[in-house]
Every structure is written in structure tokens, then in C-alpha cells.
Coordinates of C-alpha atoms in Angstrom, one line a residue:
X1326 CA -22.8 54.8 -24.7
X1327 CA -24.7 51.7 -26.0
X1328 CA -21.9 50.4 -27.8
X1329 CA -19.4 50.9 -24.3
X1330 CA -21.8 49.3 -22.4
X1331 CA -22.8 46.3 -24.4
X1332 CA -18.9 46.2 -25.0
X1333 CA -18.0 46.1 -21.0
X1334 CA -20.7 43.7 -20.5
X1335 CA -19.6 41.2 -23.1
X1336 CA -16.1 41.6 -21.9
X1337 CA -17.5 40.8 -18.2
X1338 CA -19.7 37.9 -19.3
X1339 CA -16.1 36.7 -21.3
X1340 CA -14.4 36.9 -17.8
X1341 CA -16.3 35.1 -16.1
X1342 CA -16.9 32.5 -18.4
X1343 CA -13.1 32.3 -18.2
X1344 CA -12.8 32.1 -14.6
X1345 CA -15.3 29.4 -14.3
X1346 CA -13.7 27.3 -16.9
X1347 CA -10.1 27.8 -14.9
X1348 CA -11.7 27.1 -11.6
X1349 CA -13.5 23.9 -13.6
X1350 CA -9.6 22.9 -14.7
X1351 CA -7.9 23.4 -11.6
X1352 CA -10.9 21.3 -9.6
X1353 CA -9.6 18.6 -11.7
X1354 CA -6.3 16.7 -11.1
X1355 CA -4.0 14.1 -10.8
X1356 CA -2.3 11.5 -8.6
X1357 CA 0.2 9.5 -9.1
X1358 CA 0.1 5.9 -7.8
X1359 CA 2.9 3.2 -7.4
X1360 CA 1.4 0.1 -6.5
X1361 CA 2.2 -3.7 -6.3
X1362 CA 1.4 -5.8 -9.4
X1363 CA -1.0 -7.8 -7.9
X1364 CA -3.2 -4.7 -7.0
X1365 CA -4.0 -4.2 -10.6
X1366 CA -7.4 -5.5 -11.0
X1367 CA -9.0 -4.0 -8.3
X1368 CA -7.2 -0.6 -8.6
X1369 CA -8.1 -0.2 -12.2
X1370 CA -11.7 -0.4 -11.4
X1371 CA -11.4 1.8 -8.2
X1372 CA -9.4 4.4 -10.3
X1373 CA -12.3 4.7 -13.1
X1374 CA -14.6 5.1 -10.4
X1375 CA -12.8 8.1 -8.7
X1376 CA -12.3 9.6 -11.6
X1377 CA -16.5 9.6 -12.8
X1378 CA -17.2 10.6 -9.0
X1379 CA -14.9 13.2 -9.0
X1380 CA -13.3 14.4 -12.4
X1381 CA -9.8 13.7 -11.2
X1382 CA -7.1 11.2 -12.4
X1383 CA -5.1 8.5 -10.8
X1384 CA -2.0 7.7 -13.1
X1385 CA -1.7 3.8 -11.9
X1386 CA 2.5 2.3 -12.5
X1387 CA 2.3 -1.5 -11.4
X1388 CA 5.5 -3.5 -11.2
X1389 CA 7.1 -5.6 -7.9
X1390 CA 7.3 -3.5 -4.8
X1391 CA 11.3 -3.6 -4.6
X1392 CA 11.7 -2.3 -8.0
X1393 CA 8.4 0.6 -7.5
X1394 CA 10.3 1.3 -4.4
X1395 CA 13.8 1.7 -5.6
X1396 CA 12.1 3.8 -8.5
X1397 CA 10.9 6.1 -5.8
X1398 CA 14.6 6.2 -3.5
X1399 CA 16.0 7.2 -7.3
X1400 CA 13.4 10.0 -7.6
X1401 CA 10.6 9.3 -9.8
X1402 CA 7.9 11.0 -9.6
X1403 CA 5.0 9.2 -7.2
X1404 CA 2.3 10.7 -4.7
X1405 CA 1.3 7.3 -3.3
X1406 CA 2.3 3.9 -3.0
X1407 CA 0.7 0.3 -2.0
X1408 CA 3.4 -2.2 -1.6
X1409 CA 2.8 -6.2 -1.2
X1410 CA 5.1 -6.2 2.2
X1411 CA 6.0 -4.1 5.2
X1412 CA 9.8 -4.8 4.4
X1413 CA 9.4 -2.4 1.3
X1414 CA 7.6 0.4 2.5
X1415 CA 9.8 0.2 5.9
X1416 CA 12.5 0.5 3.7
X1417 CA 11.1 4.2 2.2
X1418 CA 10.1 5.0 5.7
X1419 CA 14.0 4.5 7.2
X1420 CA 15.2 6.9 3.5
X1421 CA 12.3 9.4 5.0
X1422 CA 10.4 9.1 1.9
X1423 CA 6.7 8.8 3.3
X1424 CA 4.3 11.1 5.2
X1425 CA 4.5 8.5 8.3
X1426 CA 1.7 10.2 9.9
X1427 CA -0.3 8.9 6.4
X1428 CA 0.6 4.9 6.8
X1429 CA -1.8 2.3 7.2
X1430 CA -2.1 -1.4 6.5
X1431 CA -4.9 -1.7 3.7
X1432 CA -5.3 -5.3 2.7
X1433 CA -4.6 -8.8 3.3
X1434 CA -3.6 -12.0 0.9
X1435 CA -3.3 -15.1 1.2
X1436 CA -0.6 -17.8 -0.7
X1437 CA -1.8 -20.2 -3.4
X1438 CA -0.1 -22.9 -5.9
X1439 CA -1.6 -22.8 -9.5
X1440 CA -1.5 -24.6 -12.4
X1441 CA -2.9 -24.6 -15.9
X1442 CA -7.0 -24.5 -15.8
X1443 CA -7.3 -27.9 -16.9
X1444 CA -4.8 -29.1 -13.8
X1445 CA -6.7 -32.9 -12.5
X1446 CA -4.7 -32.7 -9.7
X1447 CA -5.0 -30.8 -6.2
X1448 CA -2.5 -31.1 -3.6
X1449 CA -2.9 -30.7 0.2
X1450 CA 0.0 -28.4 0.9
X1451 CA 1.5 -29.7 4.7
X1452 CA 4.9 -30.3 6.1
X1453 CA 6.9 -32.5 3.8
X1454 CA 5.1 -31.8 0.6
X1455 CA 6.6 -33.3 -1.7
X1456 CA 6.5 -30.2 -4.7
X1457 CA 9.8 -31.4 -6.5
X1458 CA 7.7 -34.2 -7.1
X1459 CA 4.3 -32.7 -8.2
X1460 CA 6.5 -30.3 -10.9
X1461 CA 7.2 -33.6 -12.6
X1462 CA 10.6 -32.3 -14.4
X1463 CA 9.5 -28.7 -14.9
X1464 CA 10.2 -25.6 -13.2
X1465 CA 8.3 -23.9 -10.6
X1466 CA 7.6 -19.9 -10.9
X1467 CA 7.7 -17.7 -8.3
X1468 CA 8.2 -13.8 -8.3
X1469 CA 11.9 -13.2 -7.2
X1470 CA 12.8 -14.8 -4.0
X1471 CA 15.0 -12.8 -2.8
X1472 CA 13.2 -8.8 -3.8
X1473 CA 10.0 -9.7 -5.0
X1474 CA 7.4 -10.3 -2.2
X1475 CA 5.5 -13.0 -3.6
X1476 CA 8.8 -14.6 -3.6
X1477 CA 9.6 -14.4 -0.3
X1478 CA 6.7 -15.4 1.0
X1479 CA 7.0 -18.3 -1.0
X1480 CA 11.0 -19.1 0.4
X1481 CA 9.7 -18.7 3.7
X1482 CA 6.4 -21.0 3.2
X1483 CA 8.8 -23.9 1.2
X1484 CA 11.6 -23.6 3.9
X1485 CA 9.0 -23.8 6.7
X1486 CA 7.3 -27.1 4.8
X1487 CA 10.5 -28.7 3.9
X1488 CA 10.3 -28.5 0.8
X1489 CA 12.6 -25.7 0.2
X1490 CA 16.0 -27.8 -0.7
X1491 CA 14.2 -30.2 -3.2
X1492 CA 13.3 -27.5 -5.6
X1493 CA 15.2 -24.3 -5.4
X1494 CA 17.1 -25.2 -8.4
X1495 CA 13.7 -25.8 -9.8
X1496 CA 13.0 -22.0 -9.9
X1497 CA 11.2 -20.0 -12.5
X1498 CA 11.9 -17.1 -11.1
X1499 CA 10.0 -13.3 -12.6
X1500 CA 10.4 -10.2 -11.7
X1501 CA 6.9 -9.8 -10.4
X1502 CA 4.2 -12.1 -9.2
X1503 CA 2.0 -11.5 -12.1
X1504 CA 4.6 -12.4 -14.2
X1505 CA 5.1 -15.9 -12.5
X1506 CA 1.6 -16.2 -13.3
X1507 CA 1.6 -15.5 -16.4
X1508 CA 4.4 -18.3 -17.3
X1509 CA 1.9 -20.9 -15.9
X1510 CA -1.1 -19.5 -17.9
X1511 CA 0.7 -19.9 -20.9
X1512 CA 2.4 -23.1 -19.7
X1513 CA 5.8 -22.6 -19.6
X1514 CA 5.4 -23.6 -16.1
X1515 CA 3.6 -26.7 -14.9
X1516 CA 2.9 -25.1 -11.1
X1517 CA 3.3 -21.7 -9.6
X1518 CA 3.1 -19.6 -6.1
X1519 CA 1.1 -16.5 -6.4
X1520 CA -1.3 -15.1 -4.5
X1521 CA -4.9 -15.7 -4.4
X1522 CA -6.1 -13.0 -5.6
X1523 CA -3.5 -13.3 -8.8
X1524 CA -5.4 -16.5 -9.4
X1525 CA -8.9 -14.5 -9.7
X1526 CA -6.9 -12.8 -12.4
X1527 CA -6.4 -15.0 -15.1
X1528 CA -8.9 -17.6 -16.7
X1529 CA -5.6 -19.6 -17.3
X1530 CA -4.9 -20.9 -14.1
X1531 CA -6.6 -23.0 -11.4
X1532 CA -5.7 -23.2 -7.6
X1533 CA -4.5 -26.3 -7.0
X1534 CA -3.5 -26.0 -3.6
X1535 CA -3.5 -23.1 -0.7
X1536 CA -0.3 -22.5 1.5
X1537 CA -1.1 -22.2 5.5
X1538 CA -1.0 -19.2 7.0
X1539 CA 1.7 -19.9 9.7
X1540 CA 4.1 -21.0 6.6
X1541 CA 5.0 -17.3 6.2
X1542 CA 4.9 -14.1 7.3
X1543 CA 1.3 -12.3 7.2
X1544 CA 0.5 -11.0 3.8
X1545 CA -0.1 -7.3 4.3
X1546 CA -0.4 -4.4 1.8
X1547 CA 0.1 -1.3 3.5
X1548 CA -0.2 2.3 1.9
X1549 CA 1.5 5.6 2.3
X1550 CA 1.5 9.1 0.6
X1551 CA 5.2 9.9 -0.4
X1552 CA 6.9 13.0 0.1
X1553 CA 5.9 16.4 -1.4
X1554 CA 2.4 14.8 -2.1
X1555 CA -0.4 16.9 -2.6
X1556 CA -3.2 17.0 -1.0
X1557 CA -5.7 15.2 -3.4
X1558 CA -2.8 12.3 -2.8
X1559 CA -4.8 12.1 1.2
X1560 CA -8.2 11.9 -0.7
X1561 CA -7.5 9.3 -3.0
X1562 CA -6.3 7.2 0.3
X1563 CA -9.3 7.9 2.4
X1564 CA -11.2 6.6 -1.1
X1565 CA -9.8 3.4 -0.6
X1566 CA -11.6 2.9 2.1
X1567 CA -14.9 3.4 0.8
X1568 CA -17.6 0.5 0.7
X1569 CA -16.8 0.5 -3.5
X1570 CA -13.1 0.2 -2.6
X1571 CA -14.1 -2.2 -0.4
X1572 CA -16.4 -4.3 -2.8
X1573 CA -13.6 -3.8 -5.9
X1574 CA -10.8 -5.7 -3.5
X1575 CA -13.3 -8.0 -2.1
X1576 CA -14.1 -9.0 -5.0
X1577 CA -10.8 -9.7 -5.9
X1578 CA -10.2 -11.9 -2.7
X1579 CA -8.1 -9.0 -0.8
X1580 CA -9.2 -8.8 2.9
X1581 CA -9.9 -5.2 3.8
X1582 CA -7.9 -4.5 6.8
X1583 CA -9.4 -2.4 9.5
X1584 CA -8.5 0.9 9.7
X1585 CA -5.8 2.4 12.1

């Protein structure tokens, strides 16, 4: 009787020892995160700290938002995604791709020419700038024009300037915005357009010059869960708008938009 009893309570102690380690595992998960390039910096940090508040994962992919959102349309696998633009994530709401009801504009940027950290030169960037000029024979690199957001904010701020014709044979053109950036940090570009916060991102590069608002379209990163999302997708979102979410893109020079 000893023997049955120690045996049944052993068995029960195993049990639930088992069920708490199961309920530990499935209190613990994953989302998965498609977000524009220039987001890395801050979403790194953001992600680490989720995950030590609350034991779950966020599996970042960063690349332009065209390409991250043509990667969804194909089907790959996503729960969330923070593009540069409204054209790209308009673009998965019109496929039905998104949880509309979930949208919201996040963050804004603003639009900056670089070049290399030692650059002696600063330009004040106004109607008829003369930028085919300031590259000096070499080429100026931009993400994409034509997909990449960076890019077309940067078409739309050289076409409203003037300065659009002079140098769009000048083009360096990458297939996101931190890889313009990176072609002027290692100076295989003597000036760039990025974004501000792109600039806060490498010791290799100095703003020499900041585009005017009213040159282009208003920089806005809005964010979505996609279809078939789970729920800890919704929690990771509202995270984003905690005061550390807040202080990571801050402190990247995002501005925190308000909250729908």
C-alpha cells in the first residue's frame, strides 16, 4: 500500500511538473515582423526588450517596403509589418492582406543628404540647388526611385527643387535606403538621400544638408497585423506604443505619431 501510494503520488507530482513546464512553453512565443530597413536600430532594441519583459520572441526581416510587401502578396510567412510609406501598405490593404481594423500610423521621418563624416561642406537645400554640382563628378545614392520609399521621396523632393533633371543620370541607386547609406559610408558615393534617422545609424556619415518638408510627401510609417495573425501579433503592436518604444525611436530621431 506504501509502495502504491508513494508510486501514485510521484506519478502526480511528475504530472504536474509536466503541465507546468507545457503551460511555461506555450506562455512563450513568437511573432513574426516585416519591417522597413530603416526601422532596424530602434526595433532591435524594442524586440530584446519584449522579449526580457515577457519571454516571447519577435523574428525581425528588414529589407525595402516594396520588396517586404511583395514577399507578403507571394505568401511568406509574416504576422506584422511597418512599412516606410502609405503607398506600400495601401497596396496590401487593396490585396486584403491586413487586419484593417489593426492600422495605424506609427512614426514620422524626415529627409537628409549625407556625406562621408569628414564632409567640410554643408549645403542649404532650397529651390534650384545646384546638387549636380555639389557631387562633383560622382554619383548620388538613393534607395530605388521608383519602389523604394526613400527613393521616392527623394524624386519627389529633387523634382519639386529643380534639381531633378541635372542629376538623374547621376543615380546610385540600392535596393533599400540603408543600402544607399552604406555606399556613402564606405565612399563609393560622395553624397546621399536617406533619412534622418539612417544618419543616426552609421558613424560614417554626416548630414550635410536637410530636405524641407513641403519637397515631398509626409514621411509616415504606418503598421498593420497581416492576415491570419495571432493574437500575441496585437500585443507586440500595442508594445510599440509604450514610453520604452517611444524612447528606443526617439532616440533614433523617429517622431512618435499619436495614436488613432
Amino acid at each position: 500500500m506504501h509502495r502504491r501510494s508513494f508510486a501514485a503520488g510521484l506519478m502526480a507530482v511528475s504530472i504536474l511538473a509536466l503541465s507546468v513546464f507545457h503551460a511555461a512553453g506555450a506562455a512563450a512565443g513568437e511573432v513574426r515582423v516585416f519591417a522597413a530597413a530603416s526601422l532596424k536600430n530602434a526595433l532591435d532594441g524594442i524586440a530584446k526588450d519584449w522579449k526580457a519583459e515577457t519571454g516571447n520572441d519577435v523574428v525581425l526581416t528588414y529589407a525595402a517596403s516594396s520588396a517586404l510587401a511583395k514577399q507578403v502578396e507571394a505568401g511568406a510567412p509574416a504576422d506584422l509589418f511597418i512599412s516606410a510609406d502609405l503607398k506600400w501598405m495601401d497596396y496590401l490593404a487593396k490585396a486584403d492582406l491586413i487586419k484593417k481594423d489593426s492600422r495605424e500610423n506609427l512614426l514620422g521621418n524626415a529627409l537628409v543628404l549625407v556625406g562621408p563624416k569628414d564632409a567640410a561642406k554643408t549645403y542649404e537645400i532650397t529651390k534650384g540647388f545646384d546638387l549636380a554640382g555639389a557631387l562633383s563628378g560622382g554619383r548620388l545614392a538613393v534607395g530605388a526611385v521608383e519602389s523604394v520609399p526613400a527613393g521616392i521621396y527623394a524624386k519627389q523632393s529633387l523634382i519639386s527643387l529643380g534639381a531633378w533633371d541635372a542629376v538623374k543620370d547621376k543615380l546610385a541607386e540600392a535596393e533599400n535606403v540603408r543600402a544607399a547609406l552604406l555606399l556613402v559610408s564606405r565612399g563609393e558615393a560622395p553624397l546621399g538621400i536617406v533619412y534622418m534617422t539612417d544618419s543616426k545609424a552609421d558613424a560614417g556619415v554626416k548630414v550635410v544638408g536637410t530636405f524641407p518638408e513641403n519637397a515631398h510627401d509626409p514621411i509616415i510609417y504606418p503598421v498593420a497585423e497581416l492576415k491570419n495573425a495571432p493574437a500575441l501579433a496585437a500585443e507586440f503592436q500595442k508594445y510599440l506604443r509604450s514610453k520604452k518604444a517611444d524612447a528606443s525611436f526617439t532616440g533614433q530621431g523617429f517622431t512618435v505619431l499619436s495614436a488613432k
